[in-house]
Short mmCIF file of C-alpha atoms in Angstrom, two decimals:
data_model
loop_
_atom_site.label_atom_id
_atom_site.label_comp_id
_atom_site.label_asym_id
_atom_site.label_seq_id
_atom_site.Cartn_x
_atom_site.Cartn_y
_atom_site.Cartn_z
CA MET A 1 17.66 -10.13 31.04
CA THR A 2 14.85 -12.25 32.33
CA TRP A 3 11.64 -12.58 30.39
CA LYS A 4 8.43 -14.07 31.68
CA GLU A 5 5.65 -15.80 29.94
CA THR A 6 2.33 -14.40 30.81
CA ARG A 7 -1.01 -13.38 29.29
CA LEU A 8 -2.58 -10.03 28.44
CA LYS A 9 -4.82 -9.99 31.33
CA HIS A 10 -1.79 -10.50 33.93
CA LEU A 11 -0.32 -7.15 32.60
CA CYS A 12 -3.30 -5.13 33.04
CA ILE A 13 -5.52 -4.15 36.03
CA ASP A 14 -8.48 -6.22 34.76
CA SER A 15 -9.44 -8.55 31.95
CA GLY A 16 -10.83 -5.90 29.59
CA GLN A 17 -13.67 -3.35 29.60
CA TYR A 18 -16.13 -3.14 26.77
CA GLY A 19 -17.15 0.35 25.42
CA LEU A 20 -20.58 2.18 25.40
CA ASN A 21 -23.34 0.53 23.54
CA ILE A 22 -25.01 3.62 22.29
CA ALA A 23 -26.83 3.99 18.92
CA ALA A 24 -25.84 6.62 16.29
CA GLU A 25 -29.08 8.54 16.68
CA ASN A 26 -27.99 9.42 20.24
CA TYR A 27 -24.70 11.03 19.18
CA SER A 28 -24.64 14.71 19.85
CA ALA A 29 -22.57 17.91 18.68
CA THR A 30 -21.28 18.41 22.25
CA GLY A 31 -20.30 16.34 25.22
CA THR A 32 -17.71 13.57 25.69
CA ARG A 33 -16.04 12.51 22.47
CA LEU A 34 -16.85 8.77 21.68
CA ILE A 35 -13.93 6.97 20.10
CA ARG A 36 -15.28 4.43 17.54
CA THR A 37 -13.15 1.85 15.41
CA SER A 38 -13.63 4.11 12.42
CA ASP A 39 -11.97 6.87 14.26
CA ILE A 40 -8.58 4.80 14.61
CA THR A 41 -6.44 4.82 11.56
CA ALA A 42 -4.40 1.90 10.14
CA ASP A 43 -1.25 3.37 11.61
CA GLY A 44 -2.73 3.56 15.12
CA SER A 45 -3.51 7.21 15.21
CA LEU A 46 -6.87 9.03 16.05
CA LYS A 47 -8.47 10.82 13.19
CA ASP A 48 -8.92 14.71 13.35
CA VAL A 49 -11.62 16.21 15.43
CA GLU A 50 -13.64 17.08 12.34
CA SER A 51 -14.82 13.59 12.04
CA ALA A 52 -15.53 13.18 15.71
CA VAL A 53 -18.92 12.25 17.47
CA HIS A 54 -19.91 13.06 20.88
CA VAL A 55 -22.36 11.83 23.63
CA ASP A 56 -24.01 13.94 25.89
CA VAL A 57 -24.58 11.67 28.81
CA SER A 58 -22.88 10.91 32.22
CA ILE A 59 -19.83 8.75 31.72
CA GLU A 60 -19.02 6.19 34.28
CA PRO A 61 -15.27 5.98 35.54
CA ARG A 62 -14.92 2.58 33.96
CA HIS A 63 -15.75 4.01 30.57
CA GLN A 64 -13.44 7.23 31.03
CA LEU A 65 -10.18 6.86 29.11
CA LEU A 66 -6.77 7.52 30.71
CA PRO A 67 -3.43 8.26 28.88
CA GLY A 68 -1.70 4.88 28.22
CA ASP A 69 -5.01 3.04 27.94
CA ILE A 70 -4.90 0.28 25.05
CA LEU A 71 -7.80 0.00 22.88
CA LEU A 72 -8.38 -3.11 20.75
CA SER A 73 -10.78 -3.60 18.04
CA ARG A 74 -13.13 -6.67 18.29
CA SER A 75 -15.01 -6.54 15.02
CA GLY A 76 -14.25 -5.25 11.57
CA THR A 77 -10.82 -4.00 11.88
CA LEU A 78 -9.97 -6.98 14.23
CA GLY A 79 -6.88 -6.73 16.07
CA ARG A 80 -6.35 -2.89 15.47
CA SER A 81 -4.85 -1.33 18.67
CA PHE A 82 -4.69 2.26 19.82
CA ILE A 83 -2.67 3.73 22.67
CA VAL A 84 -4.55 6.53 24.15
CA PRO A 85 -2.56 9.86 24.19
CA SER A 86 -2.75 12.64 26.85
CA GLN A 87 -4.90 14.89 24.83
CA ALA A 88 -7.47 11.95 24.70
CA GLN A 89 -8.03 11.73 28.55
CA GLY A 90 -11.40 11.75 29.57
CA HIS A 91 -12.91 10.52 26.23
CA THR A 92 -14.94 7.55 26.14
CA PHE A 93 -15.22 4.64 23.81
CA ALA A 94 -17.90 2.59 21.68
CA GLY A 95 -19.04 -1.01 21.94
CA PHE A 96 -16.88 -2.65 19.40
CA LEU A 97 -13.65 -1.47 21.18
CA ILE A 98 -12.17 -3.23 24.45
CA ARG A 99 -9.98 -1.15 26.92
CA PHE A 100 -7.13 -2.67 28.69
CA ARG A 101 -5.46 -0.59 31.33
CA PRO A 102 -1.80 -1.57 32.04
CA LYS A 103 -0.64 -2.20 35.49
CA PRO A 104 1.65 0.25 37.11
CA GLU A 105 4.57 -2.21 36.70
CA VAL A 106 3.92 -2.21 32.88
CA GLU A 107 5.11 0.46 30.40
CA PRO A 108 2.04 1.27 28.22
CA ARG A 109 4.02 1.75 25.08
CA PHE A 110 5.70 -1.56 25.39
CA LEU A 111 2.17 -3.22 25.80
CA TYR A 112 0.86 -1.20 22.79
CA TYR A 113 3.73 -2.37 20.74
CA ALA A 114 3.29 -6.08 21.77
CA THR A 115 -0.35 -5.78 20.61
CA GLN A 116 1.09 -4.86 17.25
CA SER A 117 3.43 -7.82 16.78
CA ALA A 118 3.15 -10.69 14.43
CA ARG A 119 2.81 -12.97 17.51
CA PHE A 120 -0.22 -11.10 18.92
CA GLN A 121 -1.90 -10.40 15.64
CA GLY A 122 -1.32 -13.95 14.51
CA THR A 123 -3.01 -15.42 17.43
CA VAL A 124 -5.98 -13.00 17.09
CA HIS A 125 -6.57 -13.90 13.35
CA ALA A 126 -5.91 -17.57 13.94
CA GLU A 127 -8.44 -17.72 16.64
CA ALA A 128 -11.03 -15.56 14.70
CA VAL A 129 -11.25 -18.16 11.98
CA THR A 130 -12.87 -20.45 14.34
CA SER A 131 -15.87 -18.08 14.75
CA THR A 132 -18.59 -17.68 12.40
CA ILE A 133 -18.18 -13.86 12.56
CA GLN A 134 -15.01 -11.87 13.22
CA ASN A 135 -15.98 -10.67 16.61
CA PHE A 136 -13.32 -11.10 19.37
CA ASN A 137 -14.36 -10.90 22.94
CA ALA A 138 -12.55 -9.51 26.01
CA ASP A 139 -11.87 -12.96 27.35
CA ARG A 140 -10.17 -14.17 24.26
CA TYR A 141 -8.01 -10.88 23.94
CA ALA A 142 -7.32 -11.32 27.71
CA ASN A 143 -5.87 -14.79 27.38
CA ILE A 144 -3.49 -14.19 24.55
CA PRO A 145 0.12 -15.33 25.58
CA MET A 146 2.52 -12.60 25.86
CA SER A 147 6.24 -12.18 26.89
CA ALA A 148 7.50 -9.26 29.01
CA PRO A 149 10.68 -8.24 30.88
CA ALA A 150 11.16 -5.69 33.84
CA LYS A 151 9.77 -2.49 33.29
CA GLU A 152 13.12 -0.72 32.94
CA GLU A 153 13.61 -3.08 30.06
CA GLN A 154 10.16 -2.49 28.75
CA ARG A 155 10.75 1.23 28.61
CA ARG A 156 13.95 0.93 26.70
CA ILE A 157 12.31 -1.24 24.17
CA ALA A 158 9.61 1.30 23.86
CA ASP A 159 12.16 4.14 23.47
CA PHE A 160 13.93 2.40 20.82
CA LEU A 161 10.67 1.48 18.85
CA ASP A 162 9.51 5.08 18.98
CA ALA A 163 12.55 6.13 17.32
CA GLU A 164 12.77 3.34 14.65
CA THR A 165 9.24 3.14 13.86
CA THR A 166 9.08 6.88 13.52
CA ARG A 167 11.89 6.68 11.09
CA ILE A 168 10.26 3.94 9.08
CA ASP A 169 6.90 5.73 9.18
CA THR A 170 8.53 8.97 7.84
CA LEU A 171 9.76 6.96 4.89
CA SER A 172 6.45 5.46 4.23
CA ALA A 173 4.88 8.95 4.32
CA MET A 174 7.19 10.14 1.78
CA ARG A 175 6.37 7.41 -0.56
CA ARG A 176 2.62 8.03 0.05
CA LYS A 177 2.96 11.63 -0.78
CA MET A 178 5.08 10.72 -3.83
CA ARG A 179 2.24 8.29 -5.06
CA GLU A 180 -0.38 11.41 -4.30
CA LEU A 181 1.79 13.61 -6.64
CA LEU A 182 2.14 10.95 -9.24
CA ALA A 183 -1.68 10.44 -9.32
CA LEU A 184 -1.98 14.01 -9.84
CA LYS A 185 0.32 14.17 -12.65
CA ARG A 186 -1.38 11.02 -14.18
CA GLU A 187 -4.76 13.06 -14.20
CA ARG A 188 -2.99 16.14 -15.84
CA VAL A 189 -1.52 13.92 -18.59
CA ILE A 190 -4.70 12.29 -19.38
CA GLU A 191 -6.70 15.48 -19.45
CA SER A 192 -4.17 17.44 -21.54
CA THR A 193 -3.79 14.43 -23.82
CA LEU A 194 -7.41 14.21 -24.36
CA GLY A 195 -7.83 17.92 -24.88
CA LEU A 196 -10.27 18.00 -21.80
CA GLU A 197 -8.48 20.71 -19.84
CA ARG A 198 -10.97 22.96 -18.41
CA ASP A 199 -12.02 25.80 -20.64
CA ASN A 200 -9.35 24.71 -23.10
CA SER A 201 -10.71 21.97 -25.02
CA PRO A 202 -9.57 22.17 -28.94
CA HIS A 203 -12.49 19.81 -29.89
CA ALA A 204 -16.31 19.96 -30.00
CA LEU A 205 -17.75 18.32 -27.21
CA ILE A 206 -20.90 16.14 -28.04
CA PRO A 207 -23.25 14.12 -25.73
CA LEU A 208 -22.17 10.46 -25.56
CA LYS A 209 -25.54 9.29 -26.97
CA TYR A 210 -24.76 10.69 -30.38
CA MET A 211 -21.11 9.18 -30.47
CA VAL A 212 -21.64 5.71 -29.37
CA GLU A 213 -24.08 2.58 -30.81
CA ALA A 214 -26.02 2.02 -27.69
CA VAL A 215 -26.19 2.70 -23.90
CA SER A 216 -28.27 0.32 -21.75
CA VAL A 217 -28.15 -0.97 -18.22
CA GLY A 218 -27.67 -4.62 -16.86
CA ILE A 219 -29.92 -6.58 -14.71
CA VAL A 220 -31.14 -4.08 -11.76
CA ILE A 221 -32.84 -6.79 -9.61
CA THR A 222 -31.55 -10.37 -9.44
CA PRO A 223 -33.79 -12.96 -7.77
CA ALA A 224 -31.86 -14.93 -5.33
CA ARG A 225 -32.88 -18.10 -7.25
CA TRP A 226 -30.89 -17.00 -10.10
CA TYR A 227 -27.58 -17.29 -8.37
CA VAL A 228 -25.71 -20.50 -8.93
CA ASP A 229 -22.46 -21.77 -7.42
CA SER A 230 -21.33 -23.51 -10.86
CA GLY A 231 -22.32 -24.10 -14.35
CA GLY A 232 -23.96 -20.57 -14.82
CA THR A 233 -22.99 -17.64 -16.83
CA PRO A 234 -20.63 -15.09 -15.23
CA ALA A 235 -22.10 -11.74 -14.22
CA LEU A 236 -20.11 -8.54 -13.57
CA ARG A 237 -21.10 -6.42 -10.65
CA GLY A 238 -19.73 -2.86 -9.50
CA ILE A 239 -17.30 -4.65 -7.11
CA ASN A 240 -15.58 -6.36 -10.24
CA VAL A 241 -15.19 -2.91 -12.04
CA LYS A 242 -12.28 -0.44 -11.27
CA PRO A 243 -11.01 2.44 -13.32
CA GLY A 244 -9.63 0.85 -16.41
CA ALA A 245 -9.66 -2.86 -15.06
CA ILE A 246 -12.09 -5.59 -14.63
CA ASN A 247 -11.49 -7.59 -11.45
CA SER A 248 -12.66 -11.37 -11.75
CA GLY A 249 -12.39 -11.70 -8.04
CA ASP A 250 -15.64 -12.35 -6.19
CA LEU A 251 -17.36 -13.00 -9.27
CA VAL A 252 -21.07 -14.42 -9.33
CA GLN A 253 -22.78 -16.67 -11.71
CA ILE A 254 -26.42 -16.69 -12.80
CA SER A 255 -28.61 -19.48 -13.97
CA THR A 256 -29.32 -20.33 -17.56
CA GLN A 257 -32.89 -18.99 -16.85
CA GLY A 258 -31.72 -15.60 -15.57
CA HIS A 259 -29.15 -15.17 -18.33
CA ALA A 260 -31.75 -15.99 -21.05
CA GLU A 261 -34.40 -13.58 -19.55
CA HIS A 262 -31.80 -10.74 -19.71
CA ALA A 263 -30.40 -10.98 -23.13
CA LYS A 264 -30.20 -7.12 -23.38
CA SER A 265 -27.61 -7.10 -20.66
CA ARG A 266 -25.29 -9.50 -22.23
CA LEU A 267 -21.75 -8.24 -22.83
CA GLN A 268 -19.61 -8.13 -25.78
CA ALA A 269 -15.79 -7.98 -25.93
CA GLY A 270 -15.08 -4.12 -26.44
CA ASP A 271 -18.08 -2.92 -24.49
CA VAL A 272 -17.41 -0.47 -21.82
CA VAL A 273 -19.08 -1.03 -18.34
CA VAL A 274 -19.67 1.61 -16.10
CA VAL A 275 -20.40 1.48 -12.36
CA ARG A 276 -23.88 3.10 -11.28
CA THR A 277 -23.47 2.78 -7.39
CA GLY A 278 -20.72 3.23 -5.02
CA GLN A 279 -17.64 4.10 -7.01
CA ALA A 280 -20.16 5.74 -9.72
CA GLY A 281 -18.64 6.47 -12.98
CA ALA A 282 -15.70 3.99 -12.81
CA ALA A 283 -15.33 2.52 -16.24
CA ALA A 284 -13.59 -0.39 -17.95
CA VAL A 285 -13.30 -2.03 -21.32
CA VAL A 286 -14.95 -5.65 -21.22
CA PRO A 287 -12.11 -8.07 -22.26
CA PRO A 288 -12.39 -10.96 -24.61
CA GLU A 289 -12.81 -13.57 -21.64
CA PHE A 290 -16.07 -11.82 -20.69
CA ASP A 291 -17.56 -11.91 -24.18
CA GLY A 292 -21.14 -13.27 -23.64
CA ALA A 293 -21.25 -12.58 -19.80
CA ASN A 294 -23.91 -10.87 -18.11
CA CYS A 295 -23.93 -7.79 -15.62
CA ILE A 296 -25.88 -6.70 -12.74
CA ASP A 297 -26.58 -3.12 -12.08
CA LEU A 298 -23.93 -1.63 -14.40
CA ILE A 299 -24.34 0.72 -17.51
CA ILE A 300 -23.25 -0.78 -20.83
CA VAL A 301 -22.00 1.49 -23.36
CA ARG A 302 -21.39 -0.18 -26.88
CA PRO A 303 -19.00 2.11 -28.55
CA GLY A 304 -19.77 1.27 -32.24
CA PRO A 305 -17.54 2.33 -35.34
CA LYS A 306 -17.07 6.01 -33.95
CA VAL A 307 -15.51 5.35 -30.84
CA ALA A 308 -12.45 3.37 -29.83
CA PRO A 309 -13.23 1.35 -26.53
CA LYS A 310 -10.02 2.26 -24.85
CA TYR A 311 -10.28 5.92 -25.79
CA LEU A 312 -13.89 5.78 -24.24
CA GLU A 313 -12.40 4.19 -21.11
CA TYR A 314 -9.72 6.97 -20.80
CA VAL A 315 -12.41 9.75 -21.28
CA LEU A 316 -14.93 8.33 -18.76
CA ASN A 317 -12.13 7.76 -16.15
CA SER A 318 -11.14 11.53 -16.48
CA GLU A 319 -11.64 14.22 -14.03
CA HIS A 320 -13.75 15.72 -16.79
CA ALA A 321 -16.25 12.81 -16.69
CA ARG A 322 -16.12 12.31 -12.96
CA ALA A 323 -17.37 15.88 -12.66
CA GLN A 324 -20.27 15.11 -14.74
CA VAL A 325 -20.99 11.90 -12.83
CA SER A 326 -20.73 13.78 -9.55
CA GLU A 327 -23.08 16.57 -10.86
CA HIS A 328 -25.82 14.10 -11.79
CA ALA A 329 -25.40 11.46 -9.13
CA VAL A 330 -28.29 10.93 -6.76
CA GLY A 331 -28.63 9.23 -3.49
CA SER A 332 -28.11 10.57 0.12
CA ILE A 333 -26.14 7.25 1.23
CA GLN A 334 -24.54 6.07 -1.98
CA ALA A 335 -23.93 8.16 -5.30
CA HIS A 336 -26.18 6.53 -7.95
CA PHE A 337 -25.74 7.22 -11.55
CA ASN A 338 -28.45 6.48 -14.23
CA VAL A 339 -28.34 5.80 -17.93
CA GLY A 340 -30.18 9.05 -18.85
CA ALA A 341 -27.22 11.06 -17.16
CA MET A 342 -24.80 8.72 -18.91
CA LYS A 343 -26.07 9.55 -22.30
CA GLN A 344 -25.32 13.22 -21.54
CA ILE A 345 -21.65 12.99 -20.72
CA PRO A 346 -19.83 15.01 -23.31
CA LEU A 347 -17.22 13.45 -25.43
CA PRO A 348 -14.54 15.04 -27.65
CA SER A 349 -15.58 14.89 -31.37
CA VAL A 350 -12.35 13.19 -32.53
CA PRO A 351 -12.04 11.06 -35.61
CA ARG A 352 -11.42 7.43 -34.82
CA SER A 353 -7.93 7.24 -36.09
CA GLU A 354 -6.99 10.22 -34.01
CA GLN A 355 -8.45 8.46 -30.98
CA GLU A 356 -6.26 5.21 -31.66
CA GLU A 357 -3.14 7.56 -31.73
CA THR A 358 -4.22 9.32 -28.60
CA VAL A 359 -4.64 5.94 -26.82
CA THR A 360 -1.14 4.94 -27.99
CA ARG A 361 0.23 7.88 -26.36
CA LEU A 362 -1.63 7.70 -23.33
CA ASP A 363 -0.85 3.89 -22.69
CA GLN A 364 2.87 4.86 -23.00
CA ALA A 365 2.70 7.97 -20.67
CA VAL A 366 0.30 6.64 -18.08
CA GLY A 367 2.26 3.03 -18.17
CA ARG A 368 5.31 4.90 -16.95
CA ILE A 369 3.54 6.58 -14.19
CA ASP A 370 1.65 3.40 -13.21
CA ARG A 371 5.16 1.56 -13.15
CA LEU A 372 6.46 4.29 -10.80
CA GLN A 373 3.37 3.86 -8.57
CA GLY A 374 3.75 0.26 -8.48
CA LYS A 375 7.47 0.58 -7.28
CA LEU A 376 6.34 2.88 -4.54
CA VAL A 377 3.52 0.55 -3.34
CA MET A 378 6.01 -2.32 -3.26
CA GLN A 379 8.46 -0.22 -1.13
CA GLU A 380 5.57 0.64 1.20
CA GLN A 381 4.85 -2.91 1.69
CA LEU A 382 8.51 -3.63 2.37
CA LEU A 383 8.69 -1.06 4.97
CA ALA A 384 5.62 -2.23 6.63
CA GLU A 385 7.06 -5.79 6.78
CA ARG A 386 10.13 -4.52 8.26
CA ARG A 387 8.45 -2.38 10.74
CA LEU A 388 6.32 -5.69 11.87
CA ALA A 389 9.37 -7.55 11.96
CA LEU A 390 11.36 -5.03 14.04
CA ILE A 391 8.38 -4.81 16.47
CA THR A 392 8.00 -8.41 16.85
CA ALA A 393 11.78 -9.03 17.40
CA ALA A 394 11.98 -6.32 19.83
CA VAL A 395 8.93 -7.18 22.07
CA THR A 396 9.82 -10.75 22.04
CA GLY A 397 13.45 -10.29 23.18
CA GLN A 398 15.14 -11.51 19.97
CA PHE A 399 17.73 -8.97 20.29
CA ASP A 400 19.18 -6.28 22.81
CA VAL A 401 17.82 -2.88 22.01
CA THR A 402 20.88 -1.25 23.92
CA THR A 403 23.24 -2.48 21.42
CA ALA A 404 20.90 -2.53 18.22
CA SER A 405 20.48 0.34 15.96
CA GLY A 406 17.59 -1.00 13.72
CA ARG A 407 19.27 0.72 10.70
CA ASN A 408 19.01 -2.42 8.70
CA VAL A 409 15.31 -2.48 8.74
CA THR A 410 15.27 -0.19 5.69
CA GLU A 411 18.11 -1.66 3.93
CA GLY A 412 17.63 -1.67 0.10
CA VAL A 413 14.91 1.10 0.30
CA THR A 414 16.11 4.67 -0.65
CA ALA A 415 15.00 7.86 1.08
#
């Protein structure tokens, strides 16, 4: 079997075609479907028609898609590839995508798999770091080195990968479904343990403002001059707060002046911070290492003696509280939650000693579920790695697909 070293452009009829540069305000309800980078999922499929947009303009032949065309993202989801299925014939594509059309002597599915290989993707991302923005142009894609055998062998490789990646994808989908079911179980466990099940609460519900010591808001506007690279005070933002966790990644620091001028937004260990914008309502207890830190555009709830911080965190991250946040959040683009609405969230009137017992039970029950979730995530990552390794080995001629089964790619992962 003979493989030749070549470049992407030599396997295609041209060196790539940019998509339409058309503004969102020119989208229409009817016409030709416009495929955007956001329409292509991580697994290389096209999102449902419900999320589609259209353009009601005349489409030139060079912008009309044919089955087997390969679309490559040049910005954002850099390197993501998509093979145009027969049902997408005649669709067009947006400017942040580049179309490559395989030559007649090239099997489109082989080329599609080759663009997903570690070799191809590694080249894309290695070259992208030399640019100030992650924007890959057609010429750079067109000149990526590739290997290819004769078309008959390309077809055999594509048939093999169709079968094996489908099997791996099925296993991955099973694990995603299991994680979804576990997430639902987690919600039910929290709701029932807290006594917040709809229309079945055994406790009186009292507005949060009557249960806690204080509710305030962090710095809302932070002048650029307050941000410092080092030597300042850490400041938590919405990006640092996830339900039940504080993430110290991408942490900013503010100057001594900025910190001094906003004493009311200084945090204490045991405070509960709540996101106002974006993932509005996400809440987490402030750990000891952030005692004395500041915060930007977060709601600060100081529990006081009546409320256990971890108990409050569980309540605020519950479906019960999220429904309240959703009802009172404002903003057409991003949900935005204010202090007034925060104060009205109803909390169960439960003695603190009982709250502590509830937290202990929840930590145990939720911990078991989270550990199962973690194992499933690890299995999905392992499947993704083996999928990539299989594709890379097959499209670079590292084994003969006529004698390989590919079964070992899921060794150690149970169905």
